[in-house]
mmCIF file of C-alpha atoms in Angstrom:
data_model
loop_
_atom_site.group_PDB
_atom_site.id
_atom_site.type_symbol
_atom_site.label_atom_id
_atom_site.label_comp_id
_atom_site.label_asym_id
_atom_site.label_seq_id
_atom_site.Cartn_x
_atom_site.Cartn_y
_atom_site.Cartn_z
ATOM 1 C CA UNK A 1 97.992 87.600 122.112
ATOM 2 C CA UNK A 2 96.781 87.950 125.663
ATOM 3 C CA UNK A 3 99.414 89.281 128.280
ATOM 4 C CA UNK A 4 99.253 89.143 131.790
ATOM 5 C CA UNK A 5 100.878 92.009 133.723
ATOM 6 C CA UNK A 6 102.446 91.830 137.087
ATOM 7 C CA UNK A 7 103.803 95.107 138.567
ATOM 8 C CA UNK A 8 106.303 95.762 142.344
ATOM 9 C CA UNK A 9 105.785 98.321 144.576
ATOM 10 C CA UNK A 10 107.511 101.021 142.112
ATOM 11 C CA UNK A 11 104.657 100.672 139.770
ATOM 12 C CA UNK A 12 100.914 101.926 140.001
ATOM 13 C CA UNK A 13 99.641 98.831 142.906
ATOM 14 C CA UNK A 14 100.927 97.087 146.017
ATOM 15 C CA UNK A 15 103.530 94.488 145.574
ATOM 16 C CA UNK A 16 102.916 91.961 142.671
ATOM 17 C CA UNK A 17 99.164 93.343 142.566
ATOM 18 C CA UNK A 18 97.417 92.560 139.463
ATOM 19 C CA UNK A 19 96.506 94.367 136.145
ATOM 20 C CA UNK A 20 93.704 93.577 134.088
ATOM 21 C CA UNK A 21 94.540 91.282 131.165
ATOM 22 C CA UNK A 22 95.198 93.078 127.784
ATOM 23 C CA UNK A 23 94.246 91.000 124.298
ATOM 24 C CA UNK A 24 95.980 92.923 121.733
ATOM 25 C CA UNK A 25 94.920 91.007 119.243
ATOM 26 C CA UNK A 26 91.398 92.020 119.833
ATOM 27 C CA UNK A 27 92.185 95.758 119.056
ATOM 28 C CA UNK A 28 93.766 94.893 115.947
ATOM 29 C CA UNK A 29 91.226 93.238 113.657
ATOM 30 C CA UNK A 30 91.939 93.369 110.080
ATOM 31 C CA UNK A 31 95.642 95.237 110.901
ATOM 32 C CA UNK A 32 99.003 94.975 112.260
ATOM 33 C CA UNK A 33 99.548 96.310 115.690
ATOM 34 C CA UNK A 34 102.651 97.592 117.432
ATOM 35 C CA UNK A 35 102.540 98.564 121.014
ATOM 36 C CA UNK A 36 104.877 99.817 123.780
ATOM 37 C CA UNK A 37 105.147 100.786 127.088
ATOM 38 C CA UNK A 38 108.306 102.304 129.045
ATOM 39 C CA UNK A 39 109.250 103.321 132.305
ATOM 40 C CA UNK A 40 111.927 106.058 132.498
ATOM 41 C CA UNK A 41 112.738 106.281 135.248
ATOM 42 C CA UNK A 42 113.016 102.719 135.789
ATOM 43 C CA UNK A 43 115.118 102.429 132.396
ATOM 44 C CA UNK A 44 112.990 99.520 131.612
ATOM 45 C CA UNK A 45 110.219 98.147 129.247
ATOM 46 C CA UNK A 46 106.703 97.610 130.822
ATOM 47 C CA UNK A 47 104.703 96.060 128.021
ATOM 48 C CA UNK A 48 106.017 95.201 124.758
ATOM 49 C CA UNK A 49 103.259 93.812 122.245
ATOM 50 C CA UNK A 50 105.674 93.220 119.519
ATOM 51 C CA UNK A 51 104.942 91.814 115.779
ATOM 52 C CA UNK A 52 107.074 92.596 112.821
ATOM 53 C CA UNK A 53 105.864 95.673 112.251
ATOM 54 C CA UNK A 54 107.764 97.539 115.484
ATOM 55 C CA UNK A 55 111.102 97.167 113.556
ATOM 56 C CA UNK A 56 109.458 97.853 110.524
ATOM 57 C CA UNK A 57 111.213 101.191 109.613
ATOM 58 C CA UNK A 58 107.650 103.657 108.287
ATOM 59 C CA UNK A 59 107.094 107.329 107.790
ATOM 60 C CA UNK A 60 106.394 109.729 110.729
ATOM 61 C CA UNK A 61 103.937 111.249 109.538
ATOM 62 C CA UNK A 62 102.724 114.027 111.649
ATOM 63 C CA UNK A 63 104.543 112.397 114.415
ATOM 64 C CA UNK A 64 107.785 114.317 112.673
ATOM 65 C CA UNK A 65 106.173 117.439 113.952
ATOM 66 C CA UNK A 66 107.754 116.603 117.409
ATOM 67 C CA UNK A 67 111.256 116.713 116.163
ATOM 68 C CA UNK A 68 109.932 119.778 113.801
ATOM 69 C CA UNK A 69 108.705 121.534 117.036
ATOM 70 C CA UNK A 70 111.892 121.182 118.907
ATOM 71 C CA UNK A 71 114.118 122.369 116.351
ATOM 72 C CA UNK A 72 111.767 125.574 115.178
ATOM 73 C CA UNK A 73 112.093 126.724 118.595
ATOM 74 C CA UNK A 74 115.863 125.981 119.040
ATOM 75 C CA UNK A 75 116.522 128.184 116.083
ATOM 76 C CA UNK A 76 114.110 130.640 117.504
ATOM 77 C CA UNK A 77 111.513 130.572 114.628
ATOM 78 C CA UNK A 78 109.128 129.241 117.063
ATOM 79 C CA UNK A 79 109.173 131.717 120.412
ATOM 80 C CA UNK A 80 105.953 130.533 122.554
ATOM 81 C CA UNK A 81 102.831 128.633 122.227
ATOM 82 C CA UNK A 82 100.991 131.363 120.521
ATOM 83 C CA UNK A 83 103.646 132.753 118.299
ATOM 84 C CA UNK A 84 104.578 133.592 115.358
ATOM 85 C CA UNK A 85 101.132 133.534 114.242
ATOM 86 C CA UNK A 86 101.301 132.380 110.341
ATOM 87 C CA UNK A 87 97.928 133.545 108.148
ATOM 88 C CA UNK A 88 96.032 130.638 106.018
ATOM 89 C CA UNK A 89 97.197 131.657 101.889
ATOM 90 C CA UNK A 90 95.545 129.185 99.546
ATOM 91 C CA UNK A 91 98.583 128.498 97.534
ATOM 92 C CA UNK A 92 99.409 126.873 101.066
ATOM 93 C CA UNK A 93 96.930 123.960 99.977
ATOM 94 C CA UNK A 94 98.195 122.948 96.395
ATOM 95 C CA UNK A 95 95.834 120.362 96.506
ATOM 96 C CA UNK A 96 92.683 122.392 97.418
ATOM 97 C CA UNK A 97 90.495 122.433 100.712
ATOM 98 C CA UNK A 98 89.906 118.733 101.881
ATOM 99 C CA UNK A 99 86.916 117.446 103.532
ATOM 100 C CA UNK A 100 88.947 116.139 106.336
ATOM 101 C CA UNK A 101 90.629 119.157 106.909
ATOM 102 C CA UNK A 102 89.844 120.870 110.192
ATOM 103 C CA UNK A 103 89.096 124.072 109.826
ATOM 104 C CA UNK A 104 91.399 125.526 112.128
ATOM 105 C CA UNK A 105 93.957 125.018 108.842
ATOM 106 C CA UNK A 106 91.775 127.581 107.060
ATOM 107 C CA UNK A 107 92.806 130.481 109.621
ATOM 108 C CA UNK A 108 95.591 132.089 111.558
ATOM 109 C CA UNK A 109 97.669 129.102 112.866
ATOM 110 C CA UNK A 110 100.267 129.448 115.643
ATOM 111 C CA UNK A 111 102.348 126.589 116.964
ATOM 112 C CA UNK A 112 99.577 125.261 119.581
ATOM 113 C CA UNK A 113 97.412 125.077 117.040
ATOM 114 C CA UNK A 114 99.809 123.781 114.525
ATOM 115 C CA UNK A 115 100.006 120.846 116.835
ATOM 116 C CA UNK A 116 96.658 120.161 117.860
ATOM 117 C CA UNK A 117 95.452 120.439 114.815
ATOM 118 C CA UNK A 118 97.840 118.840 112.674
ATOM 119 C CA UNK A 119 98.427 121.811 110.242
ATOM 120 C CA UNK A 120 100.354 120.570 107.094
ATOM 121 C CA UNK A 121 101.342 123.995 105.759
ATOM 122 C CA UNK A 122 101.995 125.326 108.948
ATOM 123 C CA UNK A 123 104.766 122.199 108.584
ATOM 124 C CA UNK A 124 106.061 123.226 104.888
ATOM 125 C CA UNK A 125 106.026 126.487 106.119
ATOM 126 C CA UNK A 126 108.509 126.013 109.447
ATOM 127 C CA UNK A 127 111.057 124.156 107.363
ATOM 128 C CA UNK A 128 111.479 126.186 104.630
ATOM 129 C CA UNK A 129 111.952 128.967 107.511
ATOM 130 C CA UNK A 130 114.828 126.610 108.879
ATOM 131 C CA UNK A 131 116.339 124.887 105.709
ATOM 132 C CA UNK A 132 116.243 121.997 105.032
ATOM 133 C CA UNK A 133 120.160 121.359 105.608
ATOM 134 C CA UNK A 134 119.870 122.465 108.550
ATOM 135 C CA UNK A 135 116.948 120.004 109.378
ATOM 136 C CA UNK A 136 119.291 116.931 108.089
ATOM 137 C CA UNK A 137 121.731 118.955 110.916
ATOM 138 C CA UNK A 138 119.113 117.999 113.607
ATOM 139 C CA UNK A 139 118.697 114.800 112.302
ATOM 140 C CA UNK A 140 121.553 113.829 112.673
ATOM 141 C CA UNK A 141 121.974 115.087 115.747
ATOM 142 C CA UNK A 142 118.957 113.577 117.189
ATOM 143 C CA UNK A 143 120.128 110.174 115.212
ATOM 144 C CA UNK A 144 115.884 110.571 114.254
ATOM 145 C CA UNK A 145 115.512 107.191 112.034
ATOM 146 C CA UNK A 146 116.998 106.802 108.625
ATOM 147 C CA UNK A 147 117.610 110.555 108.346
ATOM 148 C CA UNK A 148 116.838 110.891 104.952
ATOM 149 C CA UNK A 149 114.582 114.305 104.213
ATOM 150 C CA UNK A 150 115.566 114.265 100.577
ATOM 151 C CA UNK A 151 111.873 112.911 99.564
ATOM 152 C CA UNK A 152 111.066 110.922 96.499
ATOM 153 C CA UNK A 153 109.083 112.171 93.483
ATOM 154 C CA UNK A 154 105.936 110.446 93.239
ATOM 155 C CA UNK A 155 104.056 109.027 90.017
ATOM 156 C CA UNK A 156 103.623 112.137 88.335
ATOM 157 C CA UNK A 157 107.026 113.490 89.388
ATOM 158 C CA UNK A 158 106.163 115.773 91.837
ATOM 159 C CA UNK A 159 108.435 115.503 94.946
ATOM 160 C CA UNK A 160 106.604 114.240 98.305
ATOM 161 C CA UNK A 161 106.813 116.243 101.333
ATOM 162 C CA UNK A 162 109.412 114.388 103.254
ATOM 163 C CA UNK A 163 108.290 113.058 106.631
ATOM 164 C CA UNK A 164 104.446 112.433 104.679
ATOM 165 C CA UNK A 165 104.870 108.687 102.904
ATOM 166 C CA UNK A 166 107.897 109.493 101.700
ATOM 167 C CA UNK A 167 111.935 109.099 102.095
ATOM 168 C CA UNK A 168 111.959 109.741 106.041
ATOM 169 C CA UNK A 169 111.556 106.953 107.819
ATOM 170 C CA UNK A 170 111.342 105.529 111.827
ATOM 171 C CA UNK A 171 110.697 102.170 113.437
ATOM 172 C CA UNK A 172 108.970 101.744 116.329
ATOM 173 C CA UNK A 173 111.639 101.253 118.834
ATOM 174 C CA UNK A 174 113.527 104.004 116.802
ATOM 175 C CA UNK A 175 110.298 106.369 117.774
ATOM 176 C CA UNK A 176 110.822 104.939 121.445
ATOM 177 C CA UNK A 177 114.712 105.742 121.668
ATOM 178 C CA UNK A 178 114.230 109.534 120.273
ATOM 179 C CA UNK A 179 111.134 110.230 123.123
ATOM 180 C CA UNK A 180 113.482 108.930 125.618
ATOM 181 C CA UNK A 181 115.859 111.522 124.702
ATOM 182 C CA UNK A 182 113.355 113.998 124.554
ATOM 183 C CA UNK A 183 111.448 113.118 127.750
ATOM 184 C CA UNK A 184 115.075 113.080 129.493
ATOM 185 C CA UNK A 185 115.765 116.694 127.618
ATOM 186 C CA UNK A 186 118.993 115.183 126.089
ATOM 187 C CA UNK A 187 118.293 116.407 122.573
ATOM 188 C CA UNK A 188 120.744 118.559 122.934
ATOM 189 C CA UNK A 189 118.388 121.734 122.261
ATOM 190 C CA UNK A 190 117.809 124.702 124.696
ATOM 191 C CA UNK A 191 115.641 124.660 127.917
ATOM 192 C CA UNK A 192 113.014 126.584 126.057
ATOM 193 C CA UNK A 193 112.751 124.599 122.449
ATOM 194 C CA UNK A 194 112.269 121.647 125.220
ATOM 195 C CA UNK A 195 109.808 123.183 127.414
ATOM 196 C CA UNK A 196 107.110 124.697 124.610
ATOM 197 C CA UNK A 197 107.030 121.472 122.918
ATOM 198 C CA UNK A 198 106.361 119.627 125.824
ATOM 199 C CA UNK A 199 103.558 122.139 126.467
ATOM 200 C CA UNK A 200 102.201 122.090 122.927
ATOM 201 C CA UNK A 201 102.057 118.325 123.224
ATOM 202 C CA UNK A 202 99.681 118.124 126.399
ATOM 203 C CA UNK A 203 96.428 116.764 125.766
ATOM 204 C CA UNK A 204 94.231 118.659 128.261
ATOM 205 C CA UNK A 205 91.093 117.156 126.967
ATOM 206 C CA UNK A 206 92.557 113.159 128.041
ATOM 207 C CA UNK A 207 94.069 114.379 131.715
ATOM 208 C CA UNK A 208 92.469 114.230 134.423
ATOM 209 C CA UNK A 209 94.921 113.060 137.318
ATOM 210 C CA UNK A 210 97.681 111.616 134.808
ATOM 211 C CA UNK A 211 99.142 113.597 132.473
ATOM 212 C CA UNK A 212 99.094 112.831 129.134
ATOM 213 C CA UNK A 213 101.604 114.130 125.832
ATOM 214 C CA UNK A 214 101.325 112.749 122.572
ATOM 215 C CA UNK A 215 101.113 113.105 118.694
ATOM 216 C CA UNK A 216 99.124 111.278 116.004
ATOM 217 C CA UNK A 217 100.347 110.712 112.955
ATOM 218 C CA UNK A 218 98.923 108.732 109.596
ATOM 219 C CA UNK A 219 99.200 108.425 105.798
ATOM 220 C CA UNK A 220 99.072 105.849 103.250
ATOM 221 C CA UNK A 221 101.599 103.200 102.314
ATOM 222 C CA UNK A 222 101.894 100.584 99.201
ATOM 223 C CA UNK A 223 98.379 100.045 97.702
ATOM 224 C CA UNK A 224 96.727 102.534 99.502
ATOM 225 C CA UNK A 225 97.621 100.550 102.809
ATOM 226 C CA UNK A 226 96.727 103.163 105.651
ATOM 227 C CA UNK A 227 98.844 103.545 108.947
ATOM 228 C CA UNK A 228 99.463 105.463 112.160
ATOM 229 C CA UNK A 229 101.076 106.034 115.099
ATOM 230 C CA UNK A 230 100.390 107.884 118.570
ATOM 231 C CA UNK A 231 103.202 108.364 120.148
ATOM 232 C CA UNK A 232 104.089 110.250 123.523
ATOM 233 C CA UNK A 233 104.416 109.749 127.027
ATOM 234 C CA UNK A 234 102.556 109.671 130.271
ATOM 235 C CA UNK A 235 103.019 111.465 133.590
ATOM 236 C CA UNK A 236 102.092 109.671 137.013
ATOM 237 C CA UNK A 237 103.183 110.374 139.994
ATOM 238 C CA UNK A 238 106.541 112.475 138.760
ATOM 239 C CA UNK A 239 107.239 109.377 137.022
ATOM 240 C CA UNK A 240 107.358 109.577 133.034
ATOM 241 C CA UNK A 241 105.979 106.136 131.180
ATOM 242 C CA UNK A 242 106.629 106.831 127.099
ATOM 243 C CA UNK A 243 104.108 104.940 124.536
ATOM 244 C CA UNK A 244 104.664 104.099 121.127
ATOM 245 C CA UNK A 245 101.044 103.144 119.465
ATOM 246 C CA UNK A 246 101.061 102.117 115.874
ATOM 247 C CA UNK A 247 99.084 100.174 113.283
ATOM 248 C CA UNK A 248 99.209 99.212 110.013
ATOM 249 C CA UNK A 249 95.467 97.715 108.162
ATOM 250 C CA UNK A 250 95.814 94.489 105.690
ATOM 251 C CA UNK A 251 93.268 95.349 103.610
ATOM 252 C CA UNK A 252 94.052 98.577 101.390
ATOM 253 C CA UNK A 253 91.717 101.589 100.738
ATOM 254 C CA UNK A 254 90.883 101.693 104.497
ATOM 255 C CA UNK A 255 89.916 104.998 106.377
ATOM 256 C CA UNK A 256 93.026 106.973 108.595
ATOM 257 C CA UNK A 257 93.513 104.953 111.114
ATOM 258 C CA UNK A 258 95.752 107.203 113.319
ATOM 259 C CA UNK A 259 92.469 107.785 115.695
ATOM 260 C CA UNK A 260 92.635 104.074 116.414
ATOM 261 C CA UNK A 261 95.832 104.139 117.634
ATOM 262 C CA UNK A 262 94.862 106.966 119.954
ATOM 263 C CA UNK A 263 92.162 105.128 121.638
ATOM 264 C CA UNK A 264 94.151 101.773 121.915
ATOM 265 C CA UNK A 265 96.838 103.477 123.505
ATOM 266 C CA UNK A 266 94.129 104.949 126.003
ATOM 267 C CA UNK A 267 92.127 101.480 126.441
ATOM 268 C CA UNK A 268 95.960 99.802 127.477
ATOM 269 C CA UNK A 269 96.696 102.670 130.186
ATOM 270 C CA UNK A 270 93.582 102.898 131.381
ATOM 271 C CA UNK A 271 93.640 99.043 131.720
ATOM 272 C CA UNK A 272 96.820 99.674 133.316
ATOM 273 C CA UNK A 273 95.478 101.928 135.893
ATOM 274 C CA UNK A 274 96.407 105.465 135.031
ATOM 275 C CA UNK A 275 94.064 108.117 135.673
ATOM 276 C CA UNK A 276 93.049 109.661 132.232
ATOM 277 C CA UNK A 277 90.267 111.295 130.219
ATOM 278 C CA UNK A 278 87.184 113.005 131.418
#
């Protein structure tokens, strides 16, 4: 599917200048792909590269650590971007040290590193802290998907962590209503829970004159069928454009795939023009 984009004078060009051509379909060999593009303050779509799987309702994943984030920090659990700092225990790891594993989840983890590194425990940890009735609370509150953070008890009975492949689950456009609310701080969570997350969430390392927040997440479905999402927002000109990246392969046993979604997301906004990576 090849889309041709055509932007005013409130958008990145001159009047009805021209933006390079995008072929999804290209970026999605062998997978699903799910991709959209909104303008805030606008109140309007930019891009929508829709299939089946944008209503699709699928786990978070990691991306659940935005909604985690924002209610740690409301409940004051979380304080800044460098504390509490929570030590590595190895019961924390039922499973054992991964390969994958960075090894920033083997040490002292505080909530910037929590994020940018995608620490698991650190996760566990933080809701058992809250409660988990009070995260259905938030849920609620935040109307965050199905809402259901009862999990489900996998094949040998042992009950799944939520948010990972399990009970909790978010469409695409669902993902794209809650980071509205979040860009537009109407979460309904103090000035502070709002303001570390959103700091947490910058990607220094992809900003050069654009900013650029976001949050990977991927896991396994049916069949070992892997998926992932990136999901944040971009800032341009005091302008806020929010992104919802996901994919979903057709062939099981494949590799995470939550990187891929990253750099698609960052191939269509460059394409776009905005100013990113370095």
């Amino acid at each position: 599917m090849r889309l041709k984009l055509f932007f005013s004078s409130i958008f990145f060009f001159s009047t009805c200048s021209y933006a390079e051509d995008i072929n999804f379909t290209q970026y999605y060999k062998d997978a699903e792909g799910c991709f959209l593009l909104y303008d805030v303050q606008n109140d309007k779509s930019v891009i929508e590269y829709k299939t089946d799987l944008c209503s699709s309702p699928t786990p978070p994943n990691s991306t659940f650590k935005i909604p985690l984030s924002l209610i740690g920090y409301d409940k004051k659990i979380l304080s800044t971007e460098s504390s509490p700092t929570w030590e590595y225990k190895k019961e924390y790891l039922r499973e054992g040290v991964k390969d994958w594993m960075p090894k920033q989840w083997l040490g002292p983890v505080n909530p910037k590193i929590w994020l940018k590194y995608s620490v698991v425990w650190f996760s566990e940890k933080l809701v058992h802290e809250i409660g988990e009735k009070n995260i259905e609370i938030y849920l609620n509150k935040f109307d965050y998907g199905n809402k259901d953070f009862k999990g489900i008890s996998s094949d040998n009975e042992k009950l799944l962590i939520p948010w990972i492949d399990s009970s909790l689950k978010i469409t695409a456009y669902e993902q794209l209503k809650f980071m509205k609310k979040l860009v537009k701080n109407e979460l309904s969570v103090s000035k502070q829970a709002f303001i570390m997350t959103k700091n947490n969430l910058f990607l220094e390392d992809k900003s050069v004159i654009d900013k650029v927040y976001g949050k990977t997440g991927a896991g396994y479905l049916e069949n070992r069928i892997a998926h992932g999402w990136f999901v944040g927002w971009v800032e341009k000109s005091n302008k806020q454009y929010i992104f919802i990246s996901q994919i979903k392969d057709k062939i099981p046993n494949g590799k995470f795939n939550h990187i891929l979604a990253k750099n698609n997301t960052f191939e269509f906004l460059k394409k776009l023009g905005f100013q990113l990576e370095k």
